[in-house]
Short mmCIF file of C-alpha atoms and ligand atoms in Angstrom, two decimals:
data_model
loop_
_atom_site.label_atom_id
_atom_site.label_comp_id
_atom_site.label_asym_id
_atom_site.label_seq_id
_atom_site.Cartn_x
_atom_site.Cartn_y
_atom_site.Cartn_z
CA THR A 25 -1.27 195.99 -48.63
CA SER A 26 -1.53 194.31 -45.29
CA LEU A 27 -2.31 196.14 -42.09
CA GLY A 28 -2.61 195.46 -38.38
CA VAL A 29 -5.71 197.63 -38.24
CA SER A 30 -5.88 198.28 -34.50
CA ASN A 31 -2.24 199.39 -34.14
CA PHE A 32 -3.06 203.04 -34.29
CA SER A 33 -4.35 205.85 -32.03
CA PHE A 34 -1.47 208.26 -31.39
CA GLY A 35 -1.94 207.73 -27.70
CA LEU A 36 -5.53 208.92 -27.68
CA PRO A 37 -7.78 207.29 -25.07
CA LYS A 38 -10.20 204.47 -25.89
CA ARG A 39 -8.59 203.71 -29.22
CA TYR A 40 -11.24 201.07 -29.95
CA ILE A 41 -13.52 203.97 -30.89
CA PHE A 42 -11.27 204.64 -33.90
CA ASN A 43 -10.65 201.12 -34.99
CA SER A 44 -13.73 200.36 -37.01
CA THR A 45 -13.79 203.78 -38.70
CA PHE A 46 -10.11 203.46 -39.56
CA PHE A 47 -10.81 199.96 -40.89
CA SER A 48 -13.59 201.34 -43.06
CA ILE A 49 -11.31 204.08 -44.44
CA ALA A 50 -8.55 201.56 -45.13
CA LEU A 51 -10.97 199.21 -46.90
CA SER A 52 -12.25 202.02 -49.07
CA HIS A 53 -8.63 202.61 -50.12
CA TRP A 54 -8.54 198.92 -51.03
CA LEU A 55 -6.65 197.46 -48.15
CA SER A 56 -6.14 193.88 -49.29
CA ALA A 57 -5.29 191.98 -46.08
CA ALA A 58 -6.56 193.15 -42.71
CA ILE A 59 -5.16 191.77 -39.50
CA ILE A 60 -8.06 192.03 -37.06
CA ASN A 61 -9.73 190.07 -34.33
CA PRO A 62 -12.72 188.35 -36.01
CA PHE A 63 -14.53 188.29 -32.67
CA TYR A 64 -14.38 192.08 -32.54
CA VAL A 65 -18.00 192.78 -33.48
CA GLU A 66 -17.61 196.40 -34.57
CA MET A 67 -14.89 195.39 -37.05
CA MET A 68 -16.96 192.54 -38.46
CA LYS A 69 -19.92 194.84 -38.93
CA VAL A 70 -17.75 197.17 -41.00
CA TYR A 71 -16.31 194.25 -42.94
CA HIS A 72 -19.71 192.81 -43.90
CA ALA A 73 -21.29 196.18 -44.64
CA PHE A 74 -18.30 197.13 -46.81
CA CYS A 75 -18.38 193.90 -48.81
CA THR A 76 -22.15 194.19 -49.31
CA LEU A 77 -22.08 197.83 -50.40
CA ASN A 78 -19.23 197.14 -52.81
CA GLY A 79 -20.89 194.20 -54.51
CA LEU A 80 -18.44 191.69 -53.05
CA ASP A 81 -21.08 189.60 -51.30
CA GLU A 82 -23.24 187.77 -53.83
CA SER A 83 -26.96 187.99 -53.01
CA CYS A 84 -25.88 189.59 -49.67
CA LYS A 85 -25.60 186.06 -48.36
CA ALA A 86 -22.65 186.49 -45.97
CA TYR A 87 -24.16 189.71 -44.68
CA ILE A 88 -27.55 188.10 -44.01
CA ASP A 89 -25.92 185.13 -42.26
CA TYR A 90 -23.88 187.51 -40.15
CA ALA A 91 -26.80 189.84 -39.36
CA SER A 92 -28.97 186.85 -38.38
CA SER A 93 -26.34 185.87 -35.82
CA LEU A 94 -26.62 189.20 -34.01
CA PRO A 95 -29.22 189.77 -31.33
CA GLN A 96 -32.03 192.11 -32.32
CA TYR A 97 -31.30 195.25 -30.32
CA THR A 98 -27.83 194.91 -28.82
CA PRO A 99 -25.66 194.16 -31.84
CA SER A 100 -22.39 195.27 -30.29
CA ALA A 101 -22.61 192.50 -27.67
CA ALA A 102 -22.76 189.72 -30.24
CA VAL A 103 -20.24 187.26 -31.49
CA PRO A 104 -20.48 186.52 -35.21
CA GLY A 105 -21.29 183.02 -36.26
CA GLY A 106 -23.60 182.55 -39.28
CA SER A 107 -26.85 180.74 -38.88
CA GLY A 108 -28.24 179.95 -42.33
CA ASN A 109 -31.23 181.72 -43.78
CA GLY A 110 -33.35 181.88 -40.66
CA VAL A 111 -35.79 179.20 -41.77
CA VAL A 112 -35.80 175.71 -40.34
CA THR A 113 -35.79 173.28 -43.27
CA GLU A 114 -35.03 169.95 -41.59
CA GLU A 115 -38.58 168.62 -41.64
CA LYS A 116 -39.28 169.84 -45.19
CA SER A 117 -39.10 167.73 -48.32
CA GLU A 118 -36.01 168.12 -50.51
CA LEU A 119 -37.91 170.18 -53.07
CA GLN A 120 -39.34 172.48 -50.40
CA SER A 121 -35.89 172.92 -48.85
CA ALA A 122 -34.42 173.82 -52.23
CA VAL A 123 -37.10 176.49 -52.79
CA ILE A 124 -36.73 177.82 -49.25
CA LYS A 125 -32.96 178.05 -49.64
CA GLY A 126 -33.32 179.66 -53.07
CA LEU A 127 -31.45 176.92 -54.94
CA GLY A 128 -32.89 177.10 -58.45
CA GLU A 129 -30.95 174.29 -60.10
CA SER A 130 -31.61 171.95 -57.23
CA ALA A 131 -35.34 172.86 -57.18
CA ALA A 132 -35.58 172.11 -60.92
CA ALA A 133 -33.72 168.81 -60.53
CA LYS A 134 -35.85 167.66 -57.56
CA THR A 135 -39.00 168.59 -59.49
CA ALA A 136 -37.89 166.52 -62.47
CA LEU A 137 -37.15 163.58 -60.17
CA LEU A 138 -40.59 163.74 -58.57
CA LEU A 139 -42.30 164.02 -61.96
CA ASN A 140 -40.34 161.05 -63.26
CA ALA A 141 -41.45 159.12 -60.19
CA GLY A 142 -45.05 159.71 -61.31
CA LYS A 143 -45.99 162.65 -59.10
CA ASP A 144 -48.87 164.70 -60.50
CA PRO A 145 -47.60 168.13 -61.74
CA LEU A 146 -50.40 170.12 -60.14
CA SER A 147 -50.08 168.45 -56.78
CA LEU A 148 -46.37 169.38 -56.84
CA VAL A 149 -47.45 173.01 -57.08
CA GLU A 150 -50.06 172.71 -54.33
CA GLU A 151 -48.18 170.43 -51.96
CA GLU A 152 -44.56 171.47 -52.44
CA ILE A 153 -44.02 174.85 -54.08
CA ILE A 154 -46.81 176.88 -52.47
CA PRO A 155 -46.11 175.60 -48.92
CA ALA A 156 -42.38 176.35 -49.42
CA LEU A 157 -43.15 179.91 -50.52
CA ASN A 158 -45.55 180.28 -47.60
CA THR A 159 -42.75 179.26 -45.24
CA VAL A 160 -40.45 181.87 -46.77
CA GLY A 161 -43.24 184.45 -46.58
CA GLU A 162 -43.76 183.74 -42.89
CA GLY A 163 -40.00 184.08 -42.28
CA PHE A 164 -40.06 187.38 -44.17
CA GLU A 165 -42.92 188.68 -42.06
CA ALA A 166 -41.12 187.63 -38.88
CA LYS A 167 -37.93 189.34 -40.11
CA ARG A 168 -35.95 186.11 -40.17
CA VAL A 169 -35.79 186.15 -43.97
CA TYR A 170 -34.82 189.17 -46.05
CA LEU A 171 -35.71 190.48 -49.48
CA PRO A 172 -32.72 188.98 -51.39
CA GLN A 173 -33.67 185.58 -49.98
CA LEU A 174 -37.33 186.10 -50.89
CA LEU A 175 -36.20 186.87 -54.44
CA MET A 176 -33.98 183.79 -54.61
CA SER A 177 -36.80 181.59 -53.36
CA ALA A 178 -39.15 183.07 -55.95
CA GLU A 179 -36.56 182.34 -58.64
CA ALA A 180 -36.13 178.78 -57.39
CA ALA A 181 -39.91 178.33 -57.43
CA GLY A 182 -39.89 179.72 -60.98
CA ALA A 183 -37.25 177.17 -62.01
CA ALA A 184 -39.34 174.33 -60.55
CA PHE A 185 -42.43 175.72 -62.25
CA GLU A 186 -40.70 175.77 -65.65
CA VAL A 187 -40.03 172.03 -65.31
CA ILE A 188 -43.66 171.43 -64.31
CA LYS A 189 -44.87 173.47 -67.27
CA ALA A 190 -42.76 171.47 -69.70
CA ASN A 191 -44.22 168.24 -68.26
CA MET A 192 -47.87 169.20 -68.13
CA PRO A 193 -50.03 166.98 -70.34
CA LYS A 194 -51.09 169.01 -73.36
CA GLY A 195 -54.78 169.87 -73.08
CA GLY A 196 -55.63 169.28 -76.72
CA SER A 197 -59.15 170.62 -76.28
CA ALA A 198 -60.61 172.92 -78.94
CA LYS A 199 -60.13 176.66 -78.51
CA LYS A 200 -62.76 178.05 -76.20
CA CYS A 201 -62.75 181.83 -75.75
CA ASP A 202 -60.44 184.73 -74.97
CA PHE A 203 -59.41 185.30 -71.39
CA VAL A 204 -57.50 188.45 -70.40
CA LEU A 205 -55.23 187.89 -67.43
CA ALA A 206 -53.09 190.26 -65.34
CA THR A 207 -51.56 190.97 -61.97
CA VAL A 208 -52.91 194.39 -61.02
CA LYS A 209 -51.16 197.75 -60.88
CA GLY A 210 -48.47 198.08 -58.20
CA ASP A 211 -48.12 194.33 -57.72
CA ILE A 212 -45.26 192.33 -59.19
CA HIS A 213 -46.21 188.93 -57.72
CA ASP A 214 -46.91 186.74 -60.73
CA ILE A 215 -46.22 183.13 -59.74
CA GLY A 216 -49.90 182.46 -58.95
CA LYS A 217 -51.06 184.25 -62.09
CA ASN A 218 -48.69 182.14 -64.19
CA ILE A 219 -50.18 178.97 -62.71
CA VAL A 220 -53.66 180.22 -63.56
CA LYS A 221 -52.48 180.94 -67.11
CA LEU A 222 -51.00 177.49 -67.56
CA LEU A 223 -54.18 175.76 -66.44
CA LEU A 224 -56.48 177.96 -68.51
CA GLN A 225 -54.39 177.28 -71.62
CA ASN A 226 -54.49 173.62 -70.80
CA TYR A 227 -58.26 173.73 -70.77
CA GLY A 228 -58.41 175.44 -74.16
CA PHE A 229 -58.75 179.12 -73.22
CA GLU A 230 -56.94 181.67 -75.37
CA VAL A 231 -55.09 183.62 -72.69
CA SER A 232 -53.91 187.16 -73.28
CA ASP A 233 -51.43 187.54 -70.44
CA LEU A 234 -50.69 191.22 -69.81
CA GLY A 235 -48.08 190.41 -67.17
CA ARG A 236 -47.75 192.09 -63.81
CA ASP A 237 -48.10 195.63 -62.48
CA VAL A 238 -50.71 196.31 -65.16
CA PRO A 239 -52.74 199.56 -65.01
CA PRO A 240 -56.56 199.30 -65.15
CA GLU A 241 -56.68 201.17 -68.49
CA GLU A 242 -54.43 198.61 -70.18
CA ILE A 243 -56.58 195.72 -68.97
CA ALA A 244 -59.80 197.42 -70.08
CA ARG A 245 -58.27 198.25 -73.48
CA GLU A 246 -57.33 194.62 -74.07
CA VAL A 247 -60.74 193.29 -72.98
CA VAL A 248 -62.45 195.74 -75.37
CA ARG A 249 -60.02 194.94 -78.22
CA LEU A 250 -60.71 191.21 -77.94
CA HIS A 251 -64.31 191.63 -76.82
CA ALA A 252 -63.20 189.07 -74.23
CA PRO A 253 -66.00 187.47 -72.19
CA LEU A 254 -63.62 186.80 -69.29
CA ALA A 255 -60.92 188.66 -67.38
CA GLY A 256 -58.84 187.41 -64.47
CA LEU A 257 -57.08 189.62 -61.95
CA SER A 258 -54.50 188.61 -59.39
CA ALA A 259 -53.34 190.61 -56.34
CA LEU A 260 -51.12 189.47 -53.50
CA MET A 261 -50.92 192.53 -51.29
CA THR A 262 -53.40 194.44 -49.18
CA THR A 263 -51.98 197.60 -50.78
CA THR A 264 -52.83 196.46 -54.31
CA VAL A 265 -56.40 195.21 -53.79
CA PRO A 266 -57.65 198.81 -54.34
CA ALA A 267 -56.10 198.68 -57.83
CA MET A 268 -58.11 195.50 -58.40
CA GLU A 269 -61.29 197.31 -57.40
CA GLU A 270 -60.38 200.23 -59.68
CA THR A 271 -59.87 197.80 -62.58
CA ILE A 272 -63.24 196.13 -61.97
CA GLN A 273 -64.99 199.52 -61.92
CA LEU A 274 -63.37 200.50 -65.21
CA LEU A 275 -64.31 197.17 -66.78
CA ARG A 276 -67.93 197.68 -65.70
CA LEU A 277 -67.93 200.98 -67.60
CA GLU A 278 -66.00 199.99 -70.71
CA ALA A 279 -66.72 196.27 -71.03
CA PRO A 280 -69.96 195.53 -69.15
CA TRP A 281 -70.26 192.11 -70.85
CA CYS A 282 -67.03 190.86 -69.27
CA LYS A 283 -67.09 188.51 -66.28
CA VAL A 284 -64.27 189.15 -63.81
CA VAL A 285 -62.70 186.44 -61.68
CA VAL A 286 -60.20 187.42 -59.00
CA GLY A 287 -57.68 185.57 -56.87
CA GLY A 288 -54.50 185.94 -54.82
CA ALA A 289 -53.31 185.17 -51.31
CA VAL A 290 -54.80 188.25 -49.61
CA LEU A 291 -58.28 187.88 -51.08
CA THR A 292 -61.33 186.25 -49.54
CA LYS A 293 -64.77 185.67 -51.02
CA GLU A 294 -66.17 188.50 -48.87
CA TYR A 295 -63.49 190.88 -50.12
CA ALA A 296 -64.02 189.82 -53.73
CA ASP A 297 -67.76 190.46 -53.33
CA ALA A 298 -67.11 193.84 -51.71
CA ILE A 299 -64.97 195.04 -54.63
CA GLY A 300 -67.58 193.90 -57.16
CA ALA A 301 -65.91 190.85 -58.70
CA ASP A 302 -68.12 188.25 -60.37
CA HIS A 303 -66.23 185.37 -58.83
CA TYR A 304 -63.56 184.60 -56.26
CA ALA A 305 -61.19 181.74 -57.05
CA LYS A 306 -59.20 180.41 -54.13
CA ASP A 307 -56.88 178.55 -56.47
CA ALA A 308 -56.05 178.23 -60.15
CA MET A 309 -58.35 175.27 -60.76
CA GLU A 310 -61.30 177.23 -59.39
CA ALA A 311 -60.57 179.97 -61.97
CA VAL A 312 -60.72 177.32 -64.69
CA ARG A 313 -63.99 175.91 -63.34
CA TYR A 314 -65.55 179.37 -63.39
CA ALA A 315 -64.24 180.12 -66.89
CA GLU A 316 -65.74 176.82 -68.12
CA ALA A 317 -69.11 177.70 -66.59
CA VAL A 318 -69.11 181.16 -68.21
CA PHE A 319 -68.05 179.67 -71.55
CA ALA A 320 -70.84 177.10 -71.35
CA GLY A 321 -73.35 179.93 -70.95
CA ILE A 322 -72.14 181.96 -73.95
CO1 B1M B 13 -43.78 189.37 -51.68
N1 B1M B 13 -45.14 189.69 -50.32
N2 B1M B 13 -43.29 191.23 -51.64
N3 B1M B 13 -42.49 188.83 -53.00
N4 B1M B 13 -44.27 187.53 -51.36
C1 B1M B 13 -46.03 188.51 -49.98
C2 B1M B 13 -47.30 188.54 -50.82
C3 B1M B 13 -46.31 188.77 -48.45
C4 B1M B 13 -47.63 188.18 -47.96
C5 B1M B 13 -45.10 188.25 -47.63
C6 B1M B 13 -45.29 188.48 -46.15
O1 B1M B 13 -45.01 189.55 -45.66
N5 B1M B 13 -45.74 187.48 -45.45
C7 B1M B 13 -46.26 190.34 -48.39
C8 B1M B 13 -47.60 191.06 -48.60
C9 B1M B 13 -48.21 191.52 -47.29
C10 B1M B 13 -49.57 192.03 -47.48
O2 B1M B 13 -49.85 192.90 -48.24
N6 B1M B 13 -50.49 191.48 -46.71
C11 B1M B 13 -45.24 190.64 -49.49
C12 B1M B 13 -44.50 191.85 -49.59
C13 B1M B 13 -44.70 192.85 -48.47
C14 B1M B 13 -43.63 192.11 -50.66
C15 B1M B 13 -42.81 193.39 -50.91
C16 B1M B 13 -43.53 194.72 -50.61
C17 B1M B 13 -41.51 193.26 -50.12
C18 B1M B 13 -40.62 194.48 -50.16
O3 B1M B 13 -40.22 194.93 -51.19
N7 B1M B 13 -40.34 194.99 -48.98
C19 B1M B 13 -42.51 193.25 -52.42
C20 B1M B 13 -43.65 193.81 -53.26
C21 B1M B 13 -43.27 194.23 -54.61
C22 B1M B 13 -44.51 194.63 -55.39
O4 B1M B 13 -45.33 193.78 -55.74
N8 B1M B 13 -44.66 195.91 -55.65
C23 B1M B 13 -42.49 191.77 -52.57
C24 B1M B 13 -41.70 191.10 -53.51
C25 B1M B 13 -41.67 189.74 -53.67
C26 B1M B 13 -40.71 189.01 -54.59
C27 B1M B 13 -40.40 189.78 -55.89
C28 B1M B 13 -39.41 188.79 -53.84
C29 B1M B 13 -41.45 187.62 -54.77
C30 B1M B 13 -42.42 187.59 -55.97
C31 B1M B 13 -41.80 187.02 -57.23
C32 B1M B 13 -42.83 186.78 -58.30
O5 B1M B 13 -44.02 186.63 -58.08
N9 B1M B 13 -42.35 186.77 -59.52
C33 B1M B 13 -42.31 187.58 -53.51
C34 B1M B 13 -42.88 186.39 -52.98
C35 B1M B 13 -42.42 185.09 -53.62
C36 B1M B 13 -43.82 186.41 -51.92
C37 B1M B 13 -44.46 185.21 -51.18
C38 B1M B 13 -43.40 184.65 -50.24
C39 B1M B 13 -45.01 184.10 -52.04
C40 B1M B 13 -46.03 184.53 -53.11
C41 B1M B 13 -46.30 183.40 -54.06
O6 B1M B 13 -45.84 183.40 -55.19
N10 B1M B 13 -47.00 182.35 -53.58
C42 B1M B 13 -45.66 185.92 -50.42
C43 B1M B 13 -46.03 185.26 -49.11
C44 B1M B 13 -47.16 184.27 -49.27
O7 B1M B 13 -47.98 184.33 -50.15
N11 B1M B 13 -47.19 183.37 -48.35
C45 B1M B 13 -45.26 187.34 -50.46
C46 B1M B 13 -47.28 181.16 -54.38
C47 B1M B 13 -48.44 181.44 -55.36
C48 B1M B 13 -48.70 180.22 -56.21
O8 B1M B 13 -49.56 181.73 -54.58
O9 B1M B 13 -50.06 183.91 -55.81
O10 B1M B 13 -51.43 183.18 -53.81
P1 B1M B 13 -50.65 182.83 -54.99
O11 B1M B 13 -51.58 182.02 -56.03
C49 B1M B 13 -52.44 180.99 -55.62
C50 B1M B 13 -53.85 181.47 -55.23
O12 B1M B 13 -53.85 182.68 -54.49
C51 B1M B 13 -54.56 181.56 -56.55
O13 B1M B 13 -53.97 180.51 -57.31
C52 B1M B 13 -52.68 180.16 -56.82
C53 B1M B 13 -52.68 178.68 -56.42
O14 B1M B 13 -53.32 177.86 -57.27
N12 B1M B 13 -54.51 182.76 -57.37
C54 B1M B 13 -55.48 182.99 -58.27
C55 B1M B 13 -53.60 183.74 -57.48
N13 B1M B 13 -53.97 184.62 -58.42
C56 B1M B 13 -55.14 184.17 -58.94
C57 B1M B 13 -55.96 184.69 -59.93
C58 B1M B 13 -57.12 183.99 -60.25
C59 B1M B 13 -57.45 182.83 -59.57
C60 B1M B 13 -56.65 182.30 -58.59
O15 B1M B 13 -57.97 184.36 -61.18
C61 B1M B 13 -57.59 185.35 -62.08
#
């Protein structure tokens, strides 16, 4: 079907009031070709919302581009245009741009290129991937970047990380001790935790990775089962630090021998001390250094 959408009103006044609703009704009856003015903002809003809600807009990309082109509080005055993902990427490296734009394959390829050129795997994480994710996080906070984009960037970072993992020199050191690792209850951020895991394994620790969103009881159970001398907790949100504190308290009761190291973007040393952690690690390498020190004292 094809339809001149605005040619209707039965002589009622201000027919523009009907147009977008009529368009929406026609779309939901699977109108296939609409004849509309693409500069008519109310129609374009219906078009993009319809496509998004019906799964016709992969990763909500067209919708996000369109929504970013509208002014914040007076949407009906805007002219659609599309303005990318709301993050300036010109001055970023190619790998950072790929992560920011959520391009997984490209992020993996750029990572491989940099590794082949002799770049150190860990410095790629510190100097490329983390800053790119920070940029996306800042955009998210400022409402220039939206959740689907955050997810795509996280996936792109994951793709780059997989390449780094495959290229890390194998540690080869003798098995040290068990280390129970988890992202705490309510928190699904696990990129940092996975970096910590990779490094610990590289330095010979036997890591039991419980994953993300892990309840305190599960962590305590695993520490007791392994009689692990070390546990590591990660939390990225102010709302999930209390779950970290809860986990530490439970570990003190059920596994008083266990040393607990904590990390994650929201934490500080003061906060870590306040919730009773044994050690605060600002990055993955610091967690390894602490684990080595504890192991040396066993
Ligand atoms: Co979200 N998220 N996110 N997110 N996310 C943050 C954390 C946020 C700061 C973004 C922002 O608003 N600026 C914000 C939290 C605000 C706050 O509480 N202060 C936030 C929010 C709000 C949310 C949601 C609630 C969004 C929503 O749904 N509306 C939601 C939460 C879901 C949940 O957990 N219940 C959410 C979801 C997501 C995605 C799923 C899309 C994705 C995560 C994917 C994944 O992890 N698999 C995501 C991402 C990617 C981010 C940002 C952009 C990047 C996080 C990251 O991976 N950084 C983040 C903004 C930011 O951090 N700038 C943000 C890279 C990583 C390597 O750093 O984990 O800090 P990090 O690890 C570092 C160190 O901290 C340390 O080592 C690493 C470096 O060597 N470290 C440890 C970490 N853990 C350690 C443990 C140790 C030792 C060191 O010992 C055990």
